[in-house]
Amino acid sequence: MSSSSLTPIPNLPESSHPKVVIIGAGFAGLKLARKLKGKPFQVILLDKNNFHQFQPLFYQVATAGLEPSAISFPLRKIFHHSKNVIFRMAEVSSVDTKAKRLFTDIGYVDYDYLVLAMGGDTNYFGSKNIEQFAAPMKTVSEALYIRNKIISNYERAINIEKVENRKHLMNVVIVGGGPTGVELAGAMAELRNTVLPKDYPELSFDNMKVVLIEGGPELLGPMSPEAKSHALKYLQDLGVEVMLNARVKDYDGQIVTLDGDVFLETQTLLWAAGIKPNRIEGLSDAQYSRNGRILVDEFSQIIDCKDIFALGDISLLTEENYPKGHPQVAQVALQQAENLAKNFEHILKGRPMQPFHYKDLGSMATVGKKLAVVDLPFIKFQGLLAWLTWLFVHLMAILGVKNRLFVFFNWSWNYLSFDPSLRLLIKPRYVREAERKELIEQK
Amino acid sequence: MSSSSLTPIPNLPESSHPKVVIIGAGFAGLKLARKLKGKPFQVILLDKNNFHQFQPLFYQVATAGLEPSAISFPLRKIFHHSKNVIFRMAEVSSVDTKAKRLFTDIGYVDYDYLVLAMGGDTNYFGSKNIEQFAAPMKTVSEALYIRNKIISNYERAINIEKVENRKHLMNVVIVGGGPTGVELAGAMAELRNTVLPKDYPELSFDNMKVVLIEGGPELLGPMSPEAKSHALKYLQDLGVEVMLNARVKDYDGQIVTLDGDVFLETQTLLWAAGIKPNRIEGLSDAQYSRNGRILVDEFSQIIDCKDIFALGDISLLTEENYPKGHPQVAQVALQQAENLAKNFEHILKGRPMQPFHYKDLGSMATVGKKLAVVDLPFIKFQGLLAWLTWLFVHLMAILGVKNRLFVFFNWSWNYLSFDPSLRLLIKPRYVREAERKELIEQK
């Protein structure tokens, strides 16, 4: 614990209201903070970043379709007019549940209620090699890194004479057949089919493979059979090689080894296969499930600590229809946050809290810039109309008028022109120099 | 010299046309390459980056007004439909003027004509301390670094209890009273007056100084007296402290020392005070001027090498009205490139080359989002109309329809809302972790 953890976070305004400390400004944390705006609570929102990240569109940042700023929202701006919500950029270290004190790298803070909403990080299922060499996509900067890596690889490939020596730079392998993997694969295949051949006329793109690997027998696990089969067909039409029932055993940065000793040559292994809940020191093992999620009751309260709540990907609540817990998706996080915001008001008024029940509003995934699959509770459909639905739902979900207009404008242009102009390798000089050195040594 | 310099650059298409190699895709290099599109030359354009940078708007990236992508243009996209122009991302090492061979980190290339258009880098006038601690702004990534540095400093200031201990994080000192310095100072003062107090209600911005330091007796050296006095007044109205006849002696990352032992406390010293031409190995000392520019004749040819040309900031041509050479500005670079493009056609047709004469079209600088100063050959004006003129000229200068629309849209919004939403600290995790460590140690 650093010395700064031993002094209180400075400059917090005085308040006579109960203090709600929220860790994490993802879907759950941000929604809760917004719902508590203007209510008689002092809300302290903590996040490692000074912005909210709109995760469903990371794949567009990775494939040069959107700028990071189009899907990242400065938290201070969101709370300009909310005096009772205070944001601090901080990294949390531990909690003392008896003293009701949270320790961070900028000091400690005492809470009346603590809300854990730190989400998850990439899960490599214990493989150190994959962790070292694969590219994850759980933050907007990781998505940006993927974009830079892909473009750098092409700038390198063009300087290699023999076609067979370029393969590892050109191929892209994506692991994980959930919405993220499917969307990444579709967008990568579209880049290959449209923009890249124009950018690199010297290279032959027949040699570039886009491979999507899924451990199970189907893509988009929890969706309807119609959605699954259409998504598979759409991907195959775009030229994606889909490998089902396939498992990655190892990766050395150049060769992916699959079960059954199948080998794929690539420098670009994108890992969208798993999520590992973030942890905080100070809770007991009994408060976690076996897969690391924090066990909560129907009020989102954690075991043995009535003043600590957990929301979103990090939490685990079993309901009748969800014996293994809810899926780790935005909808659950948002609904939990709304329920908790109401329950805070019930607590204040001495009324009983209302239990949380998940209402599945449906799910969707997009394949490329024209097609999608949509499962709603009452209807399932696929194709262009599904894509328009997907577009509408995601635009509406993005907060803030400015950015909504921006994203829409950017996207429309992108779609019409099929030629995003975000293929920029912007990085600090020392990074560029280190990379060029590596490039030269490898030659 | 690395081993890759000893093999030719691979995969260059065969061509029977004369080969023009251009180093640098700044204003001069890009203009020349575009003018030679479709002409009977094979043009090989080399740059360290895969994009052209629109330097006049770097200050807007630094002050969170524009995204890097709004003023950076992927070179491959610009030349999609020009078969005779080939782009390569490369770092040039040296030239063998006798063998007519250029060496780079991706191989060598033999030229018929070589065009040096590598521009300049920041000039610290020999001060190692300033070079180490000050922030330059000669690339879009350096501008982005400034933005990140300023926002990080505020996120740190908010965690410091005593007002006097925050000063070094809040103050911004800018060195150089040319257009870049003036524009940076104006934009910084506007941030302080509008957005920052809303973002950080806990901090008092009366304590934040924006200081502009100029070594000479006036701002905007070569402009008209009217422009100079208006710019000074506009800056002072915005609350910028302008120090004329002031020289920076030293800087340790916290304290700026000026001549006469004046001290300014700041972590943010922005250096817009000088430019140092880039060099290439293989030329003789006699080919350079004393300040490092490459001496050229009226055909942009360098001394003793009729097949090597130099354009833009890197070159030095004296004319009757410009005994010390032309100013290092975009207009000169663009006009030189147009002249050379025509001369290449003259060479091809066996006609004599035409000498270059600079036609001063005027100059301008903006102060904040509503005011500017404009000197045209026939008229001088200042204020809102000047700002609209500045806006129009810069928008027209930016290439590519998409980005022009984008910049316009972004800018208009920005202007109307006075609240850019680009205040995002997006950086790789390891950078963030290193910085947080430093933060904690400093506390």
PDB file of C-alpha atoms in Angstrom, chain B residues 22-35 52-56 115-120 138 275 293 296 298-300 309-317 319 322 325-344 356-362 399:
ATOM      1  CA  ILE B  22      10.915  12.774 -52.740  1.00  0.00           C
ATOM      2  CA  ILE B  23      11.908  12.696 -49.080  1.00  0.00           C
ATOM      3  CA  GLY B  24       9.203  14.088 -46.813  1.00  0.00           C
ATOM      4  CA  ALA B  25       5.439  14.446 -47.305  1.00  0.00           C
ATOM      5  CA  GLY B  26       5.032  17.862 -45.718  1.00  0.00           C
ATOM      6  CA  PHE B  27       3.618  20.816 -47.632  1.00  0.00           C
ATOM      7  CA  ALA B  28       6.410  20.825 -50.254  1.00  0.00           C
ATOM      8  CA  GLY B  29       6.841  17.069 -50.788  1.00  0.00           C
ATOM      9  CA  LEU B  30       3.134  16.313 -50.919  1.00  0.00           C
ATOM     10  CA  LYS B  31       2.364  19.186 -53.289  1.00  0.00           C
ATOM     11  CA  LEU B  32       5.135  18.096 -55.661  1.00  0.00           C
ATOM     12  CA  ALA B  33       4.002  14.460 -55.638  1.00  0.00           C
ATOM     13  CA  ARG B  34       0.428  15.500 -56.374  1.00  0.00           C
ATOM     14  CA  LYS B  35       1.519  17.762 -59.223  1.00  0.00           C
ATOM     15  CA  HIS B  52       0.589  14.086 -44.020  1.00  0.00           C
ATOM     16  CA  GLN B  53       0.346  16.427 -41.047  1.00  0.00           C
ATOM     17  CA  PHE B  54      -1.421  19.768 -41.350  1.00  0.00           C
ATOM     18  CA  GLN B  55       0.901  21.720 -39.102  1.00  0.00           C
ATOM     19  CA  PRO B  56      -1.041  25.032 -38.841  1.00  0.00           C
ATOM     20  CA  VAL B 115      14.049  16.098 -53.808  1.00  0.00           C
ATOM     21  CA  LEU B 116      14.904  16.933 -50.207  1.00  0.00           C
ATOM     22  CA  ALA B 117      11.798  18.146 -48.378  1.00  0.00           C
ATOM     23  CA  MET B 118      12.331  16.848 -44.859  1.00  0.00           C
ATOM     24  CA  GLY B 119      11.494  20.125 -43.123  1.00  0.00           C
ATOM     25  CA  GLY B 120      12.748  20.927 -39.679  1.00  0.00           C
ATOM     26  CA  LYS B 138       6.496  19.755 -34.440  1.00  0.00           C
ATOM     27  CA  ILE B 275      13.188  25.354 -35.986  1.00  0.00           C
ATOM     28  CA  ARG B 293      19.510  25.160 -44.261  1.00  0.00           C
ATOM     29  CA  VAL B 296      19.727  26.298 -53.359  1.00  0.00           C
ATOM     30  CA  GLU B 298      16.562  29.852 -58.138  1.00  0.00           C
ATOM     31  CA  PHE B 299      15.699  26.418 -59.586  1.00  0.00           C
ATOM     32  CA  SER B 300      15.807  24.836 -56.106  1.00  0.00           C
ATOM     33  CA  PHE B 309      16.651  19.721 -55.226  1.00  0.00           C
ATOM     34  CA  ALA B 310      15.645  21.089 -51.824  1.00  0.00           C
ATOM     35  CA  LEU B 311      12.252  22.602 -50.994  1.00  0.00           C
ATOM     36  CA  GLY B 312      10.515  24.240 -48.051  1.00  0.00           C
ATOM     37  CA  ASP B 313      11.856  24.847 -44.549  1.00  0.00           C
ATOM     38  CA  ILE B 314      15.012  22.888 -45.260  1.00  0.00           C
ATOM     39  CA  SER B 315      16.118  25.086 -48.182  1.00  0.00           C
ATOM     40  CA  LEU B 316      17.650  28.549 -48.353  1.00  0.00           C
ATOM     41  CA  LEU B 317      17.352  30.807 -51.392  1.00  0.00           C
ATOM     42  CA  GLU B 319      16.203  36.883 -53.375  1.00  0.00           C
ATOM     43  CA  TYR B 322      14.780  38.266 -48.947  1.00  0.00           C
ATOM     44  CA  GLY B 325      16.230  33.725 -47.367  1.00  0.00           C
ATOM     45  CA  HIS B 326      12.474  33.212 -47.331  1.00  0.00           C
ATOM     46  CA  PRO B 327      10.462  32.730 -44.167  1.00  0.00           C
ATOM     47  CA  GLN B 328       9.996  29.063 -43.207  1.00  0.00           C
ATOM     48  CA  VAL B 329       6.255  28.951 -43.867  1.00  0.00           C
ATOM     49  CA  ALA B 330       3.831  26.778 -45.823  1.00  0.00           C
ATOM     50  CA  GLN B 331       3.345  29.336 -48.630  1.00  0.00           C
ATOM     51  CA  VAL B 332       7.008  29.242 -49.649  1.00  0.00           C
ATOM     52  CA  ALA B 333       7.073  25.440 -49.609  1.00  0.00           C
ATOM     53  CA  LEU B 334       3.923  25.171 -51.734  1.00  0.00           C
ATOM     54  CA  GLN B 335       5.087  27.720 -54.302  1.00  0.00           C
ATOM     55  CA  GLN B 336       8.532  26.115 -54.583  1.00  0.00           C
ATOM     56  CA  ALA B 337       6.900  22.727 -55.165  1.00  0.00           C
ATOM     57  CA  GLU B 338       4.669  24.130 -57.921  1.00  0.00           C
ATOM     58  CA  ASN B 339       7.659  25.747 -59.580  1.00  0.00           C
ATOM     59  CA  LEU B 340       9.679  22.547 -59.449  1.00  0.00           C
ATOM     60  CA  ALA B 341       6.802  20.450 -60.800  1.00  0.00           C
ATOM     61  CA  LYS B 342       6.685  22.748 -63.815  1.00  0.00           C
ATOM     62  CA  ASN B 343      10.454  22.642 -64.178  1.00  0.00           C
ATOM     63  CA  PHE B 344      10.416  18.838 -64.253  1.00  0.00           C
ATOM     64  CA  PHE B 356      11.422  30.650 -58.603  1.00  0.00           C
ATOM     65  CA  HIS B 357      10.165  33.936 -57.205  1.00  0.00           C
ATOM     66  CA  TYR B 358       8.248  34.021 -53.973  1.00  0.00           C
ATOM     67  CA  LYS B 359       4.940  35.821 -54.056  1.00  0.00           C
ATOM     68  CA  ASP B 360       3.913  36.826 -50.554  1.00  0.00           C
ATOM     69  CA  LEU B 361       0.161  36.196 -50.364  1.00  0.00           C
ATOM     70  CA  GLY B 362      -0.052  37.567 -46.847  1.00  0.00           C
ATOM     71  CA  LEU B 399      -7.023  18.479 -48.438  1.00  0.00           C
TER      72      LEU B 399
END
